[in-house]
Coordinates of C-alpha atoms and ligand atoms in Angstrom, one line a residue:
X29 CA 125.4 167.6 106.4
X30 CA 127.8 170.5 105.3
X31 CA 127.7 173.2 108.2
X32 CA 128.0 176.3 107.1
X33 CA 131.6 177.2 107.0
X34 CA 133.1 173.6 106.7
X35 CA 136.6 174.0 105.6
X36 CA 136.9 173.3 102.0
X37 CA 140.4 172.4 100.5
X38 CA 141.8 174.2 97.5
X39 CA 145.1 173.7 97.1
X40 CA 145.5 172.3 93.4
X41 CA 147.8 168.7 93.2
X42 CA 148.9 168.1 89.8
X43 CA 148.3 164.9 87.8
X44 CA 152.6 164.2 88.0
X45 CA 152.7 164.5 92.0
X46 CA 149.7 161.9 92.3
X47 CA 151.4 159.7 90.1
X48 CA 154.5 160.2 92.3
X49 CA 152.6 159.4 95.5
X50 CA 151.3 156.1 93.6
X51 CA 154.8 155.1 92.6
X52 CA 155.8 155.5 96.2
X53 CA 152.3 153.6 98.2
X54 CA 151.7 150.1 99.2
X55 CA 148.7 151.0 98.3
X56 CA 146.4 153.0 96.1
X57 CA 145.9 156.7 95.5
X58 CA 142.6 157.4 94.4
X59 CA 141.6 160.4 92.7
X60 CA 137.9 161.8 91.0
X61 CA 138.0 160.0 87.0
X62 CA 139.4 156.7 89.0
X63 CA 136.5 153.9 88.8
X64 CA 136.8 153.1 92.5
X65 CA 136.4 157.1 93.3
X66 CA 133.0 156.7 94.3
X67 CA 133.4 154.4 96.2
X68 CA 136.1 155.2 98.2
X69 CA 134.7 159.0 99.1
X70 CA 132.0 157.4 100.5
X71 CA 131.1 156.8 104.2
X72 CA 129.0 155.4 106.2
X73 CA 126.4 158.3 106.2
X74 CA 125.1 158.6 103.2
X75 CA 123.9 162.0 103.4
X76 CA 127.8 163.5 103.6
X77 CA 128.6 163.5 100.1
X78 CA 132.2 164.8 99.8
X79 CA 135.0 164.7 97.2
X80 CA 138.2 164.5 98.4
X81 CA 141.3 165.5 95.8
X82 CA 142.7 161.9 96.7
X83 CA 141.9 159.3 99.1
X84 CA 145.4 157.3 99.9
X85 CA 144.3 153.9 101.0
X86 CA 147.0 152.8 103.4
X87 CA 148.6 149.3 103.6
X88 CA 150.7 149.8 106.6
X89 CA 152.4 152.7 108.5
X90 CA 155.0 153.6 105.6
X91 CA 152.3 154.2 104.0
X92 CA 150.8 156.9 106.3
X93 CA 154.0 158.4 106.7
X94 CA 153.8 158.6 103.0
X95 CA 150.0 160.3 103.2
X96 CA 151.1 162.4 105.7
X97 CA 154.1 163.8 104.0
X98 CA 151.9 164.4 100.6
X99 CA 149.0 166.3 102.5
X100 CA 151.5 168.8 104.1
X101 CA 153.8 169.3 101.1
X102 CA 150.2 170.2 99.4
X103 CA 148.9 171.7 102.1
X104 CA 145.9 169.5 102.0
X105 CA 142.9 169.5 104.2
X106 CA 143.2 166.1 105.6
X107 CA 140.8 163.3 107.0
X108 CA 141.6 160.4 108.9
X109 CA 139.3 157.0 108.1
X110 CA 139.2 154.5 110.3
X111 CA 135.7 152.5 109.1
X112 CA 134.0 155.5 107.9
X113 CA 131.0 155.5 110.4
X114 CA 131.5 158.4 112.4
X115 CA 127.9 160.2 111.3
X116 CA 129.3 163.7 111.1
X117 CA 131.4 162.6 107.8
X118 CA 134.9 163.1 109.5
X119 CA 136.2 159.9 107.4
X120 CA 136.3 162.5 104.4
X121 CA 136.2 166.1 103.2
X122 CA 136.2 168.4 100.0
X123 CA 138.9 169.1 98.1
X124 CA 141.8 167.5 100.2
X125 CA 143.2 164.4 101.4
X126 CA 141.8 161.2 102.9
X127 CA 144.0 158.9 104.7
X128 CA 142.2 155.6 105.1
X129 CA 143.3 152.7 107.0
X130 CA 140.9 150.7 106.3
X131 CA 142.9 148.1 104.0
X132 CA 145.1 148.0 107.4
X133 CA 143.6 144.3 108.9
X134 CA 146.4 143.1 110.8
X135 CA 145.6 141.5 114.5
X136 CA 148.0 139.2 116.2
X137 CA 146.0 137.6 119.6
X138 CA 148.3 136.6 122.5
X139 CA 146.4 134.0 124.2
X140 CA 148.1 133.4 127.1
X141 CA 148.8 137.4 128.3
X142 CA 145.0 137.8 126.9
X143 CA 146.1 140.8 124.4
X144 CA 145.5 141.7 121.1
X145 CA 147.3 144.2 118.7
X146 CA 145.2 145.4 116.2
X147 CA 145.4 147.3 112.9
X148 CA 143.6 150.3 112.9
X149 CA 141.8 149.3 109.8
X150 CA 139.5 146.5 111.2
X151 CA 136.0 146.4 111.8
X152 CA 134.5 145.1 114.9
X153 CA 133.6 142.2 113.2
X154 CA 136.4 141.2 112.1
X155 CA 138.4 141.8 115.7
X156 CA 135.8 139.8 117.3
X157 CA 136.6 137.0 114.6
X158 CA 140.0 136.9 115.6
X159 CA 139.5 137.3 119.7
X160 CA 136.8 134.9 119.4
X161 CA 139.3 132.4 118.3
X162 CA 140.6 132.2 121.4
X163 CA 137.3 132.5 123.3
X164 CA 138.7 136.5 124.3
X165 CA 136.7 139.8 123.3
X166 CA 137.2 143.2 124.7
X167 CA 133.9 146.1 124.8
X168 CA 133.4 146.8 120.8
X169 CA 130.6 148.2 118.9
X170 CA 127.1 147.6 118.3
X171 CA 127.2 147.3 114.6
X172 CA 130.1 144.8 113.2
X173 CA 130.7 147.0 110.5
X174 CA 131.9 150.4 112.8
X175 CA 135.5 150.8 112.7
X176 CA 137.6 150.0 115.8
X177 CA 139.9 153.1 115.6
X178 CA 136.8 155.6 115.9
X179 CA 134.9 153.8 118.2
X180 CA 138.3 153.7 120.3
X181 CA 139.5 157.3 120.2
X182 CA 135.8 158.6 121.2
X183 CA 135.7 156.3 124.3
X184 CA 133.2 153.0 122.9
X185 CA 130.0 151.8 124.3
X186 CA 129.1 148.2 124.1
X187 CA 127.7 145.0 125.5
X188 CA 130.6 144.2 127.6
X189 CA 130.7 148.1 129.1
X190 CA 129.5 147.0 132.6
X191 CA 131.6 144.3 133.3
X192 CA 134.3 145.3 131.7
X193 CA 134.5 149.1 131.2
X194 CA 134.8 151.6 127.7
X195 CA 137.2 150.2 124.9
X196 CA 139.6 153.3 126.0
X197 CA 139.9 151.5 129.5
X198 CA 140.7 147.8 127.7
X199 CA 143.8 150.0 125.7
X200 CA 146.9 148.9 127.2
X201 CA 149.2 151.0 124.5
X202 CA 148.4 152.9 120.4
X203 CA 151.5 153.8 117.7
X204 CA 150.5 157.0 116.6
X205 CA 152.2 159.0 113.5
X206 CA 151.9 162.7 114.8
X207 CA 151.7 165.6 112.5
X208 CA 155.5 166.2 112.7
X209 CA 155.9 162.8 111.2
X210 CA 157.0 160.8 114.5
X211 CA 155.7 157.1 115.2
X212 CA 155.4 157.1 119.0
X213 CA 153.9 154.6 121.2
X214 CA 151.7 156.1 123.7
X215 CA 151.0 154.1 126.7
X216 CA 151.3 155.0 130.5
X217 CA 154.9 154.9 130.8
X218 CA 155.5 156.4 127.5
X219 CA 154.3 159.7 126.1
X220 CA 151.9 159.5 129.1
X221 CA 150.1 162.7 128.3
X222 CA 149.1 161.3 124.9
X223 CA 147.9 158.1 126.4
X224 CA 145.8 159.9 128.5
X225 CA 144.3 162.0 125.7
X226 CA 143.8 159.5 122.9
X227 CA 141.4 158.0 125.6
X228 CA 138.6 159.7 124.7
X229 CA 140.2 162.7 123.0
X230 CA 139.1 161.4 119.2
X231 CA 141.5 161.6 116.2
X232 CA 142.7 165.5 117.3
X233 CA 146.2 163.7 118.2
X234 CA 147.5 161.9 115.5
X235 CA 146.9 159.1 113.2
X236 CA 146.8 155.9 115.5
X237 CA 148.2 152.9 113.3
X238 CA 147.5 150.5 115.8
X239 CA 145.7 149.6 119.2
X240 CA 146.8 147.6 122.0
X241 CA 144.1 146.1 124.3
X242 CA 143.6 144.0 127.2
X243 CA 140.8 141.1 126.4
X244 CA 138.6 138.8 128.3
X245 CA 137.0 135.3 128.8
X246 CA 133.6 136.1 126.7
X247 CA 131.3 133.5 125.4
X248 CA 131.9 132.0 122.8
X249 CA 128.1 132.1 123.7
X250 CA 126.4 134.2 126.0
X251 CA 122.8 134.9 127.3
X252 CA 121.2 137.4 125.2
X253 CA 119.0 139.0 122.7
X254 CA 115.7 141.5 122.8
X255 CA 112.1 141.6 123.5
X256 CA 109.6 143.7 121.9
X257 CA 106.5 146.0 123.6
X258 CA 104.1 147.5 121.5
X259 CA 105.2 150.9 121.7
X260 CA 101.3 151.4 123.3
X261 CA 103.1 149.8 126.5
X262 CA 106.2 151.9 126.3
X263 CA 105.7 154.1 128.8
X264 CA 104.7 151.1 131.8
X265 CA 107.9 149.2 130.3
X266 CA 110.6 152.3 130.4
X267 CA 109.6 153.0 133.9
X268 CA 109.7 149.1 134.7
X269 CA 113.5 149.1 132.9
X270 CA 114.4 151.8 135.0
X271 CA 113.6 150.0 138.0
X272 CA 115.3 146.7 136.3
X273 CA 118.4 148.3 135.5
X274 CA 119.3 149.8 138.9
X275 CA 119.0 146.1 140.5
X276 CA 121.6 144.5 138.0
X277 CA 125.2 142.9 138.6
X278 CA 128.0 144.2 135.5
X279 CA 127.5 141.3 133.6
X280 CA 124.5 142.3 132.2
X281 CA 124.3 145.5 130.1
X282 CA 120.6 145.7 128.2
X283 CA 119.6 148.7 126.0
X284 CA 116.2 150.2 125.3
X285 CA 115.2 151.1 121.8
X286 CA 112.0 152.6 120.0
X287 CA 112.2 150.7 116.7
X288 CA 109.3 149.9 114.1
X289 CA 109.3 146.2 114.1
X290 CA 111.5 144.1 111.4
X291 CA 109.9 141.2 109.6
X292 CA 111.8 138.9 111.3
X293 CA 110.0 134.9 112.0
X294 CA 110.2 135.5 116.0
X295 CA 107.8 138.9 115.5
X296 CA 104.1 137.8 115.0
X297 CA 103.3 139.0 111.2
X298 CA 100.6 141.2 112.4
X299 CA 103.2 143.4 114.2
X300 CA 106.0 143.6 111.4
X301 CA 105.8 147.6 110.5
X302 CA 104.5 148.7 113.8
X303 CA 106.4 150.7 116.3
X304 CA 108.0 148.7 119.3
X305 CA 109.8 149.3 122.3
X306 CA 112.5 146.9 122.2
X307 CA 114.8 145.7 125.5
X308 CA 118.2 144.1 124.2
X309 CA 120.8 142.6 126.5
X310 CA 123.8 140.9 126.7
X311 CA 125.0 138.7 130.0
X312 CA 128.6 138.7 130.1
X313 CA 128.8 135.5 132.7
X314 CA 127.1 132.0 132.6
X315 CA 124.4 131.3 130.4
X316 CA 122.5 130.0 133.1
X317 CA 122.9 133.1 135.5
X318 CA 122.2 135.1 132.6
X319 CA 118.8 133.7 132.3
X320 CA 117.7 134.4 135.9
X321 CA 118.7 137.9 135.7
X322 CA 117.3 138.7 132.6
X323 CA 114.2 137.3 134.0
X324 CA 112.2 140.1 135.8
X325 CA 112.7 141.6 132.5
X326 CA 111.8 139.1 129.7
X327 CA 108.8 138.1 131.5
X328 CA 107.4 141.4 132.3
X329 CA 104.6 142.5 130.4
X330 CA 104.4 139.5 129.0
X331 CA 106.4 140.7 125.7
X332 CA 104.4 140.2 122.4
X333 CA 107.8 138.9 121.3
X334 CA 111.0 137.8 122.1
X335 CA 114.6 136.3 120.8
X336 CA 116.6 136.0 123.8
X337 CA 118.4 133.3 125.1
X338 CA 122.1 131.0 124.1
X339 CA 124.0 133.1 120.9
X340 CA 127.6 132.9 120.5
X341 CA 128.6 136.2 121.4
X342 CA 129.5 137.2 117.6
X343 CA 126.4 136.5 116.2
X344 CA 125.0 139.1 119.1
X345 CA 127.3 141.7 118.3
X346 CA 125.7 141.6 114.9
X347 CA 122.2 141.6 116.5
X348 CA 121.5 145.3 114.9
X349 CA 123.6 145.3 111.6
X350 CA 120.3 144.9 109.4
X351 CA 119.2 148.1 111.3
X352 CA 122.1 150.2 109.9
X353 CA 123.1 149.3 106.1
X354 CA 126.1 151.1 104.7
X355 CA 125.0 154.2 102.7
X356 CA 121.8 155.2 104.7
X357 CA 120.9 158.7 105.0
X358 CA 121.3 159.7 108.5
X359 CA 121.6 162.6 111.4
X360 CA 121.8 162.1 115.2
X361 CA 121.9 164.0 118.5
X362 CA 122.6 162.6 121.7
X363 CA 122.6 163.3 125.3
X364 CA 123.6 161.6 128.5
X365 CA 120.2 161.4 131.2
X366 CA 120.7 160.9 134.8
X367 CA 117.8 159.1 135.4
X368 CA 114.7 158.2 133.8
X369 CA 112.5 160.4 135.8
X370 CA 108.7 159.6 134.6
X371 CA 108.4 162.8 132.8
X372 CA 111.2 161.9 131.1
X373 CA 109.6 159.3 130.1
X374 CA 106.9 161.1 129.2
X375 CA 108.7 163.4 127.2
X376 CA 110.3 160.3 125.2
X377 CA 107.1 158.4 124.4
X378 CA 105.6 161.5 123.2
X379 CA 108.0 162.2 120.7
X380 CA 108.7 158.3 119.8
X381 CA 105.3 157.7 119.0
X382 CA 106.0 160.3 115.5
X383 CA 108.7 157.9 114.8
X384 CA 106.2 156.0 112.9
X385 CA 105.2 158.5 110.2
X386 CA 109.1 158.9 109.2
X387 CA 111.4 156.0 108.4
X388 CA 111.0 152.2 109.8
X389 CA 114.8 152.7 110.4
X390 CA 114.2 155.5 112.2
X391 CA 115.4 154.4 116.3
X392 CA 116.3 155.9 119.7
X393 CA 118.6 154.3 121.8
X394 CA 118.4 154.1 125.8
X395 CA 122.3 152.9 126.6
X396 CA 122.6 151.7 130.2
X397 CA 125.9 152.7 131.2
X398 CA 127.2 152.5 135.0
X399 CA 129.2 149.4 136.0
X400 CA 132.6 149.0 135.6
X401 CA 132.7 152.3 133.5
X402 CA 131.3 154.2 136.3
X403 CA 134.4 153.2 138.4
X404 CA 136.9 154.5 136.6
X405 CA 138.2 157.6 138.0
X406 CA 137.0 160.2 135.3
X407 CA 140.9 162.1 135.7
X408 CA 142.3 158.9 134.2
X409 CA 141.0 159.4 130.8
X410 CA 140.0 162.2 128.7
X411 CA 136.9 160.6 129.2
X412 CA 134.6 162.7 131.2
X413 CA 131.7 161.7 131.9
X414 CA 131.2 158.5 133.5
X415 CA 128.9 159.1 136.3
X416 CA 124.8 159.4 134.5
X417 CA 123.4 156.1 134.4
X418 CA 121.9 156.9 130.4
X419 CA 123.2 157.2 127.2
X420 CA 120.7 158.7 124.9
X421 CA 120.8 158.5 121.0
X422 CA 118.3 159.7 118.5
X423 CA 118.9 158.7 115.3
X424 CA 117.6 160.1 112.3
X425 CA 117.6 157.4 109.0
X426 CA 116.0 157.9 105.8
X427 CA 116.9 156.8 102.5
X428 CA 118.1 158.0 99.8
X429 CA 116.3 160.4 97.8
X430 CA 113.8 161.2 100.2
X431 CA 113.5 164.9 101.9
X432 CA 116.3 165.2 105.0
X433 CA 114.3 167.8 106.6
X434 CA 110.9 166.1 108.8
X435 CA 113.5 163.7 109.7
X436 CA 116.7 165.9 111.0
X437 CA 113.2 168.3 112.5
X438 CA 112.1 165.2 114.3
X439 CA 115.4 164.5 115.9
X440 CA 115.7 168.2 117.0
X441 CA 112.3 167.9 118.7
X442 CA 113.0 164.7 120.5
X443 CA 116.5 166.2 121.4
X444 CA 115.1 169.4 122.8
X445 CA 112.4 167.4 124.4
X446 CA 114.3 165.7 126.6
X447 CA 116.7 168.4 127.1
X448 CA 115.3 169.2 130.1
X449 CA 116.2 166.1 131.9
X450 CA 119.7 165.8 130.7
X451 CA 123.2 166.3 131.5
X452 CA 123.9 168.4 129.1
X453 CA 126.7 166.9 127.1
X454 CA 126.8 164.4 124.4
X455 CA 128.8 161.4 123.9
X456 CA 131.4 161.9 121.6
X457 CA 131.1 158.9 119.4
X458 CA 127.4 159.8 118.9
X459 CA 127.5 163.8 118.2
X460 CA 127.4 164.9 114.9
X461 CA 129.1 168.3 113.3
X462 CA 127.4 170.7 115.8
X463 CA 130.6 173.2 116.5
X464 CA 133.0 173.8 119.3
X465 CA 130.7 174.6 122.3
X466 CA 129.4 170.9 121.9
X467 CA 132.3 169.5 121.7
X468 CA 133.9 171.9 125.1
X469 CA 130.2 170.4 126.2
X470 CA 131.5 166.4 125.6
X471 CA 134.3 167.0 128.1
X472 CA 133.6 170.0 130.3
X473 CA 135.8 172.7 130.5
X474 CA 138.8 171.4 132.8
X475 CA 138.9 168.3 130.6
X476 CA 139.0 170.0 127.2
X477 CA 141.4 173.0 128.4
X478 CA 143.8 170.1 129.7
X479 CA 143.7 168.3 126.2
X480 CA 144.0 171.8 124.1
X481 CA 147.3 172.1 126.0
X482 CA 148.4 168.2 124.6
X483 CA 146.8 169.3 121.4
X484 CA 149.6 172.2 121.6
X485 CA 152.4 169.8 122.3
X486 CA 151.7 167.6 119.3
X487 CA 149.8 169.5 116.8
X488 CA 150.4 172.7 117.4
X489 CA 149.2 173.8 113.6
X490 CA 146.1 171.7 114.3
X491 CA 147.0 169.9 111.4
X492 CA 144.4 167.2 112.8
X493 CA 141.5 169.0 112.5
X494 CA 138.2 167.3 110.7
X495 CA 137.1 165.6 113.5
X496 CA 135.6 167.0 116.6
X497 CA 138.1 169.6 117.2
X498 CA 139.8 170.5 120.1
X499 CA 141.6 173.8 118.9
X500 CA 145.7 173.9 120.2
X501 CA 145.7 176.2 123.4
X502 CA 147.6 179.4 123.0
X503 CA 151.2 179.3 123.7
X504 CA 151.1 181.5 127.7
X505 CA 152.6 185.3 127.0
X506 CA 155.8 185.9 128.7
Ligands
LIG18 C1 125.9 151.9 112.7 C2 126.7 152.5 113.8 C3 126.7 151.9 115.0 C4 127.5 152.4 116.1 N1 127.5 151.8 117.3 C5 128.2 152.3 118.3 C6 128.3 151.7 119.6 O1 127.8 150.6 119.8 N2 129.0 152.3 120.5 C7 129.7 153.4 120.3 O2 130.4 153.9 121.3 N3 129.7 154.1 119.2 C8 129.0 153.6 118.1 N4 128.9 154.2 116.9 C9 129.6 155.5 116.8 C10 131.0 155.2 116.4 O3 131.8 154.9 117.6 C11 131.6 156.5 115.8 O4 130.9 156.7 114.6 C12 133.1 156.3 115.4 O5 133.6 157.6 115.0 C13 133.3 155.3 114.3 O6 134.7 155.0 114.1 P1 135.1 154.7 112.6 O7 136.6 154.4 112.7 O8 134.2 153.7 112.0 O9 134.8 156.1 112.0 P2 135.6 157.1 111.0 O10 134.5 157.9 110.4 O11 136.6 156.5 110.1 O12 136.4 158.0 112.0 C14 135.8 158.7 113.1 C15 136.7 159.8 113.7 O13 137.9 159.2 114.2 C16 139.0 159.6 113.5 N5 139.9 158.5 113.1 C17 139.5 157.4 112.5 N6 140.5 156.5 112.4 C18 141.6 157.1 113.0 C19 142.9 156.7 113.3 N7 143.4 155.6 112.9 N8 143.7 157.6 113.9 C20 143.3 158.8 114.3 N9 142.0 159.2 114.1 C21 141.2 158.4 113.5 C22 138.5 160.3 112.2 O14 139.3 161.3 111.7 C23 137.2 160.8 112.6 O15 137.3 162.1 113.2 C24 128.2 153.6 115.9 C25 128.2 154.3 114.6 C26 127.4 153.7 113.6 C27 127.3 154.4 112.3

């Protein structure tokens, strides 16, 4: 995925300054000749195939103050890596310096104040691990294997969303290394302008080293699961869902997903390979009141399958991890929808239905936002947009080896498609490397103006800049 023009680091680093940096890190500095070099330039997306001059794997905040140092003596390019899934490739770059924080595990759970501080190095998995200990969880990814700190700065959409709003409004406080070399905590009685812009406002800030967030009674198990529809059926059980969704309290948040349907025992054999419309959903509440409201939903049709019911609340969370292995080609475009109008519908089903002659990873995603999310007044964060009730994704997967372009044309098509029935702007989390106007787009003009003025106060150079960039505003003329 290199867009034309991606910034290419070529500032030379000599074989005697890595070796400094190596005596002076916790951790490792990894350079190309290194056996782990492969593997450490690597992300999520396989299709981003980047080689970074060094990728300093961080133990602890000396030793991003140490990365940090290194990359501005050299004047390196630098990328900040949180769990590498961000599909645009901002976990890495050509040529300059990665700074991953990924060996960075640390979470310490207060029980009884129902907090947790996190490392910015874990994996949603392994933060529900440790708030599941205590029978707490706060809205986290998807996929177990996304990285918190990612999913955090670009605002994070989960099963818990409804009930209990974004991950940016469970963060109570965030130590953040800005480019001048500072570790400041940002909260709302300290560096409150920060606080309000690493809510939603991605890595454009600083390097977060660690998260403070506010958890809640979840589970251990919940109500939940999916059922499938032959994707023949799509069309009478989208507009049913649409109906469904607009009835249901915040405890529930379900999803809607074209998929091709896994080989899994619950999915009669004679259906594995075939493309489905799937309805997930997670019940944040009693099991039993779960159940009932699911109801209008998992008997509807009836489904030619289903797997919904009791699951401890981690083993949910890692419902779609099969669907998304590590090192998968991949390209994605996203929208929010107001409402699914019938020819929007339309529009989807059309498109969905080529979904079969591409990749059985191949998937779009229906998120149901509203709730608790809704109600957030959208000054609060530098999240904008909290008022459609849709989150779209289309997501392009192929493996490698095969030809990128019928599947990055098919996600184009689908995009454009249901263009006309959009908002307009994307999701942050879910917009690949598609330049500045989409990115003004992901906040709208008042929000992004406000953050290029904190982008001023504390990156001024826009020394953070592989990531969705919001460019430092201009100092005013006298
Ligand atoms: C399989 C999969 C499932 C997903 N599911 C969901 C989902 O359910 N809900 C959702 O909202 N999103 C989801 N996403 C999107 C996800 O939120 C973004 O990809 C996010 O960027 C991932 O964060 P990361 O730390 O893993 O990524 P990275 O690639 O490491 O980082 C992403 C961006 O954040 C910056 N960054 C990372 N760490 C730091 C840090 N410590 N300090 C400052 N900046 C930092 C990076 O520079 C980069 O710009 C999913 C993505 C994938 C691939």
């Amino acid at each position: 995925m290199r867009r034309r023009g991606l910034e290419v680091s070529d500032a030379t680093v000599s074989s005697a300054a890595i070796q400094e940096l190596r005596g002076q890190l916790g951790g490792e500095a990894i350079v190309p000749g290194d056996a782990g070099y492969d593997a450490a330039r690597a992300v999520w997306n396989g299709y981003i195939d980047r080689r970074p001059r060094v990728v300093a794997r961080c133990r602890g905040v000396a030793d991003v103050l140490t990365s940090l140092r290194f990359a501005q003596a050299h004047e390196l390019l630098t990328a900040v890596r949180g769990g590498g899934h961000n599909v645009a490739g901002f976990g890495t770059c050509d040529g300059g310096m990665v700074i991953d924080l990924s060996p960075m595990k640390g979470a310490r759970v207060d029980p009884e104040a129902r907090t947790v501080r996190a490392q910015a190095g874990l994996s949603w998995g392994e933060f529900d691990r440790e708030t599941q200990a205590f029978g707490l969880a706060t809205t986290g990814g998807l996929v177990t294997t996304t990285g918190i700190a990612g999913f955090t700065l670009g605002g994070g959409i989960g099963w818990l969303m409804r009930k209990h709003g974004l991950t940016i409004d469970n963060l109570i406080s965030a130590d953040v290394v800005t480019a001048d070399g500072r570790l400041l905590s940002a909260s709302a009685t300290s560096h409150p302008d920060l606080f309000w812009a690493i809510r939603g406002g991605g890595g454009n800030f600083g390097i977060v080293t660690s998260f403070e967030y506010r958890l809640h009674p979840v589970g251990p198990v919940v109500f939940g699961g999916a059922v499938f529809h032959p994707a023949d059926k799509a069309r009478e059980v989208l507009r049913f869902f649409n109906r469904w969704t607009a009835t249901l309290p915040d405890e529930m948040t379900p999803m809607a997903a074209f998929i091709t349907a896994p080989p899994l025992p619950f999915i009669p054999a004679a259906l594995h390979g075939t493309p489905m419309l799937a309805v997930a959903m997670c019940y944040a509440g009693p099991v039993a009141d779960g159940e009932r409201v699911a109801q209008p939903m998992t008997s509807f049709g009836p489904p030619a399958a289903a797997h919904v019911g009791p699951v401890p609340y981690t083993m949910l969370q890692g419902m779609f991890d099969a669907s998304a292995p590590h090192g998968i080609h991949s390209y994605w475009k996203t929208h929010y929808v107001p409402d699914l109008s019938d020819a929007a519908i339309d529009a989807l089903v059309g498109h969905a239905a080529e979904m079969r002659r591409l990749s059985p990873f191949t998937t779009l995603h229906i998120h149901h936002l509203e709730g608790a999310l809704s109600r957030v007044n959208p000054e609060t964060t530098a999240f904008r947009h909290r008022s459609p009730r849709y989150a779209m994704n289309i997501v392009g997967l192929w493996t490698a080896g095969e030809q990128p372009d019928p599947h990055i044309a098919w996600v184009r098509r689908t995009f454009d498609a249901v263009q006309p029935f959009a908002t307009g702007a994307p999701y942050l989390n879910f917009l690949g490397d598609e330049g500045t106007d989409r990115v003004r787009a992901a906040y709208g003009a008042a929000t992004y103006d406000r953050l290029a003025e904190i982008k001023a106060r504390y990156d001024p150079a826009n020394f953070f800049r592989v990531n969705q960039n919001i460019r430092p505003a201009e100092p005013a003329r006298a």
